[in-house]
Amino acid sequence: MVEENQIPIVLVIDDSELIHRLLETRLQGEHLVLHFTKSSDEGFKKAVEKNPDLILLDVEMEGMDGFGLLEKLKEDPRTRNIAVIFIAATSESKDRARGLDMGAIDFISKPFDTSELKARVRNALRTQHLMKMLEQKAQIDALTGIGNRRYFDQRLIQEISQAKRHPRPFSLVLCDLDRFKRLNDRFKHTFGDVVLERVAQILSGGRTSDIVCRWGGEEFGLILPSTNVQQGYEVAERLRIDIELAVWPGKQDLVVTASFGICDTEIFSEEVTPKAMLDMADSALYTAKQNGRNRVEVARKKKSIKIPLEKNNSPSK
Amino acid sequence: MLDDDKLPNTPIVSSYINDDGMAKIINVFLDKIPKSIADLEANFTSANKDNFCKLVHQFKGAGGGYGFAIITKTAAGIEMKLRISKKEWKEEIQKNMDEFITVLQRVHAGRGLSGHT
């Protein structure tokens, strides 16, 4: 998520060390961190690794040129949203038009005019910051302030991809408030909203590395990085107890409970997919509901219970 | 400021001579010039057009940034000719090459003058 005071990262991809030094000197004092590479291949790797806010990209380089690299950056979901400014010794308008059509946001001509260089870089970083904020807003649940379903789905894909590259398990937890409809009917929806907000706070109050999202109405999804199912069970159990013990304003006797279903990546002998993980965690959640609610259930390898799924594949309880 | 085109034998100093922040990297740039001249001449003599083009292109991009607009201008002239020339490219750019080497030598000769130490 975007932080207000985060220092922007700018990656320079240019085969000339003289240009590296020049940019370093000319951009000294700007609120940014610079990284440098001399080739497109190395530049692409660094773009994935550093996830910069802006790339200053040379057009003419040995091997893959700037246009080729821009195409590659725009094709890859990990680098697609990085702003790219071409720095080019060419002044030909067809090259500029080509670069802009391909997704570059600006062109800076070599040799640089320092004040123009700084202004264009600042402008690009400002726009990029606003874009990230907009994107972030689109991923936040308006009521609870935690990530929404869209954000959850994205992060789940990312975590699975990470887990494939660096083999380590992670756990997926689905949490559903028990008899929430009854609570809404009894205390009205405004109180239901208070419960959802408070539960979101409780779920987010665990480990900082955990990703907590509102998955649907009264359902929450948690991604627990580098966590196997035993550790995940302990996390979920603590959260379950915290929800059960929560005190509700003006309703001293009220007890709100939640059921949890959990699975981790180690349960899968075949390829792990978001759908497969969600189905597994959902099965476990269903079992928790069947077994009396207010409990945590772990997904087992071979489920004998067939889960009735709705058309949109959301859990049915 | 010197009118570089009209005083062919005089040293050339950077237009950023009074820019304190630039002094250090201008000297690095100037220190690299003798080797760059040798590389340019070697690639020209051996007719290694790709490497020669790359060196000229780098000077075109960097020269003006270090306060030597004449480097960018001269390199751009060579680059343009290289783009349209074919087999006899060496003959076609010989005059521009000589001019370019002279410019680089004059720039290097400016090291130590008026602030380049």
XYZ file of C-alpha atoms in Angstrom, chain A residues 6-312:
307
model
C 7.917 6.707 1.116
C 10.954 7.816 -0.904
C 10.315 7.181 -4.619
C 12.664 4.805 -6.423
C 13.968 5.751 -9.870
C 15.756 3.174 -12.012
C 18.087 4.430 -14.753
C 18.668 2.011 -17.639
C 21.340 3.440 -19.916
C 24.462 1.825 -21.366
C 26.608 4.905 -20.714
C 28.246 5.322 -17.337
C 28.754 8.993 -18.187
C 24.986 9.386 -18.282
C 24.645 7.544 -14.953
C 27.064 9.980 -13.295
C 25.411 12.961 -14.929
C 21.927 11.962 -13.773
C 23.197 11.197 -10.298
C 24.706 14.684 -10.069
C 21.802 16.487 -11.682
C 19.175 14.771 -9.546
C 21.103 15.212 -6.311
C 18.919 16.811 -3.659
C 15.702 15.468 -5.190
C 13.462 13.358 -2.956
C 14.267 10.033 -4.614
C 16.573 7.005 -4.589
C 18.447 6.170 -7.795
C 19.475 2.750 -9.083
C 21.461 2.193 -12.276
C 21.875 -0.570 -14.827
C 23.626 -0.661 -18.187
C 21.588 -3.167 -20.201
C 17.994 -4.039 -20.934
C 18.219 -7.563 -19.536
C 19.731 -6.393 -16.285
C 17.282 -3.484 -16.256
C 14.268 -5.772 -16.509
C 15.535 -7.918 -13.630
C 16.100 -4.847 -11.490
C 12.655 -3.476 -12.360
C 11.077 -6.683 -11.049
C 13.310 -6.726 -7.975
C 13.099 -3.033 -6.969
C 9.613 -2.223 -8.265
C 10.632 1.389 -8.983
C 8.181 4.253 -9.285
C 9.878 5.495 -12.427
C 12.292 4.173 -15.035
C 14.499 6.533 -17.034
C 15.132 4.445 -20.127
C 17.680 4.966 -22.871
C 16.396 4.319 -26.388
C 19.547 3.077 -28.089
C 21.272 0.243 -26.282
C 23.120 -2.882 -27.331
C 20.992 -6.014 -27.501
C 17.377 -5.186 -26.740
C 16.797 -1.467 -27.290
C 14.604 0.800 -25.168
C 11.498 0.137 -27.257
C 11.936 -3.625 -26.881
C 12.387 -3.312 -23.146
C 9.354 -1.033 -22.808
C 7.256 -3.650 -24.607
C 8.523 -6.328 -22.223
C 7.815 -4.149 -19.171
C 4.261 -3.446 -20.321
C 3.564 -7.134 -21.004
C 4.563 -8.268 -17.528
C 1.969 -7.693 -14.773
C 4.779 -7.129 -12.255
C 6.207 -4.158 -14.172
C 3.236 -2.963 -16.229
C 2.381 -0.023 -13.984
C 5.879 1.412 -13.622
C 6.100 4.854 -15.234
C 8.705 5.056 -17.997
C 10.383 8.176 -19.367
C 12.592 7.773 -22.405
C 15.919 9.562 -22.314
C 17.082 9.812 -25.858
C 19.694 11.478 -27.969
C 17.210 11.307 -30.805
C 14.975 14.231 -31.556
C 12.984 12.485 -34.245
C 9.282 12.914 -33.657
C 8.433 9.462 -35.051
C 10.576 7.883 -32.301
C 8.908 10.039 -29.667
C 5.452 9.157 -30.985
C 6.344 5.472 -31.063
C 7.540 5.546 -27.454
C 4.465 7.409 -26.223
C 2.152 5.066 -28.147
C 3.845 2.111 -26.492
C 3.140 3.491 -23.019
C 6.064 5.762 -22.116
C 4.779 8.803 -20.273
C 7.392 11.312 -21.424
C 10.564 11.943 -23.385
C 13.690 13.742 -22.211
C 16.265 14.733 -24.786
C 19.980 14.314 -24.300
C 21.796 16.512 -23.496
C 19.581 17.336 -20.532
C 18.520 20.722 -19.412
C 18.764 20.279 -15.637
C 15.679 22.220 -14.618
C 13.592 20.505 -17.317
C 14.940 17.101 -16.270
C 14.039 17.718 -12.637
C 10.602 19.094 -13.500
C 9.766 16.124 -15.733
C 10.957 13.599 -13.144
C 9.023 15.347 -10.356
C 5.938 15.522 -12.518
C 6.161 11.816 -13.371
C 6.617 10.855 -9.717
C 3.691 13.043 -8.660
C 1.418 11.445 -11.247
C 2.643 7.986 -10.318
C 1.919 8.650 -6.645
C -1.628 9.766 -7.463
C -2.159 6.728 -9.676
C -1.031 4.441 -6.865
C -3.353 6.175 -4.416
C -6.284 5.770 -6.803
C -5.418 2.145 -7.349
C -5.174 1.648 -3.605
C -8.561 3.258 -3.035
C -10.074 0.842 -5.524
C -8.694 -2.005 -3.419
C -9.967 -0.871 -0.034
C -13.229 -1.908 1.540
C -15.094 1.324 2.291
C -16.672 0.139 5.557
C -13.796 -1.610 7.293
C -10.775 0.109 5.723
C -9.044 -3.216 5.022
C -8.399 -4.692 1.575
C -11.384 -5.740 -0.511
C -12.019 -8.867 -2.561
C -10.159 -7.457 -5.558
C -7.064 -6.819 -3.452
C -7.368 -10.236 -1.832
C -7.538 -12.012 -5.200
C -4.495 -10.085 -6.437
C -2.438 -10.826 -3.350
C -3.397 -14.490 -3.428
C -2.098 -14.778 -7.007
C 1.114 -12.994 -5.969
C 1.637 -15.213 -2.926
C 1.130 -18.385 -4.955
C 3.592 -17.112 -7.539
C 6.125 -16.308 -4.769
C 5.598 -19.694 -3.170
C 6.398 -21.351 -6.504
C 9.624 -19.383 -6.932
C 10.878 -19.668 -3.368
C 9.409 -22.876 -2.003
C 7.851 -22.051 1.340
C 4.332 -22.699 2.513
C 1.726 -20.080 3.202
C -1.707 -20.443 4.702
C -5.070 -19.210 3.565
C -7.793 -18.615 6.144
C -11.452 -17.908 5.491
C -13.421 -16.479 8.390
C -17.182 -16.142 8.519
C -19.180 -14.510 11.309
C -21.686 -16.918 12.852
C -25.389 -16.172 12.527
C -24.692 -12.689 11.297
C -28.107 -12.335 9.646
C -29.763 -13.006 12.973
C -27.572 -10.346 14.595
C -28.482 -7.833 11.877
C -32.189 -8.593 12.251
C -32.017 -8.221 16.010
C -29.852 -5.101 16.314
C -30.269 -3.499 12.860
C -27.718 -3.083 10.124
C -25.967 -0.105 11.673
C -24.876 -2.313 14.551
C -23.977 -5.047 12.069
C -21.603 -2.532 10.477
C -20.045 -1.820 13.894
C -19.438 -5.554 14.322
C -17.842 -5.852 10.885
C -15.541 -2.886 11.586
C -14.491 -4.256 14.974
C -13.896 -7.768 13.641
C -11.810 -6.295 10.813
C -9.719 -4.507 13.482
C -9.285 -7.698 15.485
C -8.244 -9.698 12.423
C -5.789 -6.959 11.394
C -4.299 -6.772 14.875
C -2.221 -9.931 14.450
C 1.113 -10.219 12.700
C 2.095 -7.303 10.456
C 3.012 -9.602 7.584
C -0.490 -11.076 7.372
C -2.850 -9.831 4.677
C -6.404 -9.317 5.903
C -9.278 -8.532 3.533
C -13.044 -8.433 3.527
C -13.918 -11.187 1.118
C -17.673 -10.650 0.979
C -20.582 -9.625 3.261
C -19.584 -11.057 6.649
C -16.663 -13.081 5.317
C -13.001 -12.278 5.660
C -9.955 -13.741 3.984
C -6.475 -13.897 5.495
C -3.248 -14.751 3.717
C -0.513 -15.777 6.159
C 2.867 -15.668 4.385
C 5.583 -18.186 5.370
C 3.128 -19.978 7.614
C 2.317 -23.685 7.548
C -1.053 -24.998 8.519
C -0.075 -25.748 12.158
C 1.161 -22.194 12.693
C -1.836 -20.868 10.759
C -4.170 -22.838 13.006
C -2.667 -21.152 16.076
C -3.090 -17.698 14.497
C -6.718 -18.411 13.569
C -7.484 -19.863 16.990
C -6.138 -16.719 18.711
C -8.265 -14.535 16.441
C -11.337 -16.700 17.067
C -10.899 -16.272 20.825
C -10.340 -12.490 20.472
C -13.603 -12.162 18.532
C -15.497 -14.259 21.071
C -14.147 -12.159 23.955
C -14.856 -8.794 22.315
C -17.041 -6.448 24.345
C -19.793 -4.640 22.423
C -20.856 -1.120 23.416
C -24.259 -1.068 25.107
C -24.655 -4.832 24.686
C -22.736 -6.386 27.561
C -24.224 -9.863 27.166
C -23.734 -10.128 23.442
C -21.233 -12.699 22.222
C -20.213 -12.601 18.565
C -18.436 -15.638 17.218
C -16.814 -16.644 13.977
C -15.895 -19.869 12.208
C -12.605 -20.408 10.403
C -11.433 -22.692 7.612
C -7.749 -22.990 6.858
C -5.475 -24.671 4.363
C -1.849 -24.252 3.322
C 0.086 -24.842 0.116
C 1.630 -28.078 1.407
C -1.670 -29.916 1.173
C -1.500 -29.833 -2.625
C 0.341 -32.545 -4.502
C -0.720 -31.031 -7.825
C -0.271 -27.410 -8.918
C -1.596 -24.840 -6.458
C -4.119 -22.404 -7.900
C -6.121 -19.636 -6.222
C -9.353 -21.518 -6.901
C -8.013 -24.787 -5.484
C -6.834 -23.031 -2.309
C -10.106 -21.169 -1.873
C -12.104 -24.356 -2.401
C -10.025 -26.157 0.219
C -10.299 -23.375 2.816
C -13.992 -23.070 2.030
C -14.507 -26.793 2.607
C -12.816 -26.479 5.980
C -14.984 -23.480 6.831
C -18.071 -25.469 5.881
C -16.920 -28.231 8.221
C -16.490 -25.674 11.012
C -20.072 -24.550 10.482
C -21.318 -28.151 10.377
C -19.449 -28.986 13.574
C -21.162 -26.304 15.608
C -19.580 -22.976 14.589
C -17.128 -20.843 16.621
C -14.239 -23.128 15.728
C -11.251 -23.488 13.420
C -11.119 -26.396 10.980
C -8.160 -27.434 8.885
C -8.609 -28.681 5.316
C -7.883 -32.374 4.919
C -6.419 -33.881 1.778
C -9.385 -36.005 0.814
C -12.704 -34.449 1.596
C -15.653 -36.763 1.656
C -18.122 -33.898 1.905
C -19.195 -32.341 -1.357
C -19.562 -28.632 -0.996
C -22.521 -27.040 -2.746
C -21.096 -23.985 -4.517
C -23.082 -21.072 -5.746
C -22.660 -19.850 -9.298
C -20.139 -17.176 -8.295
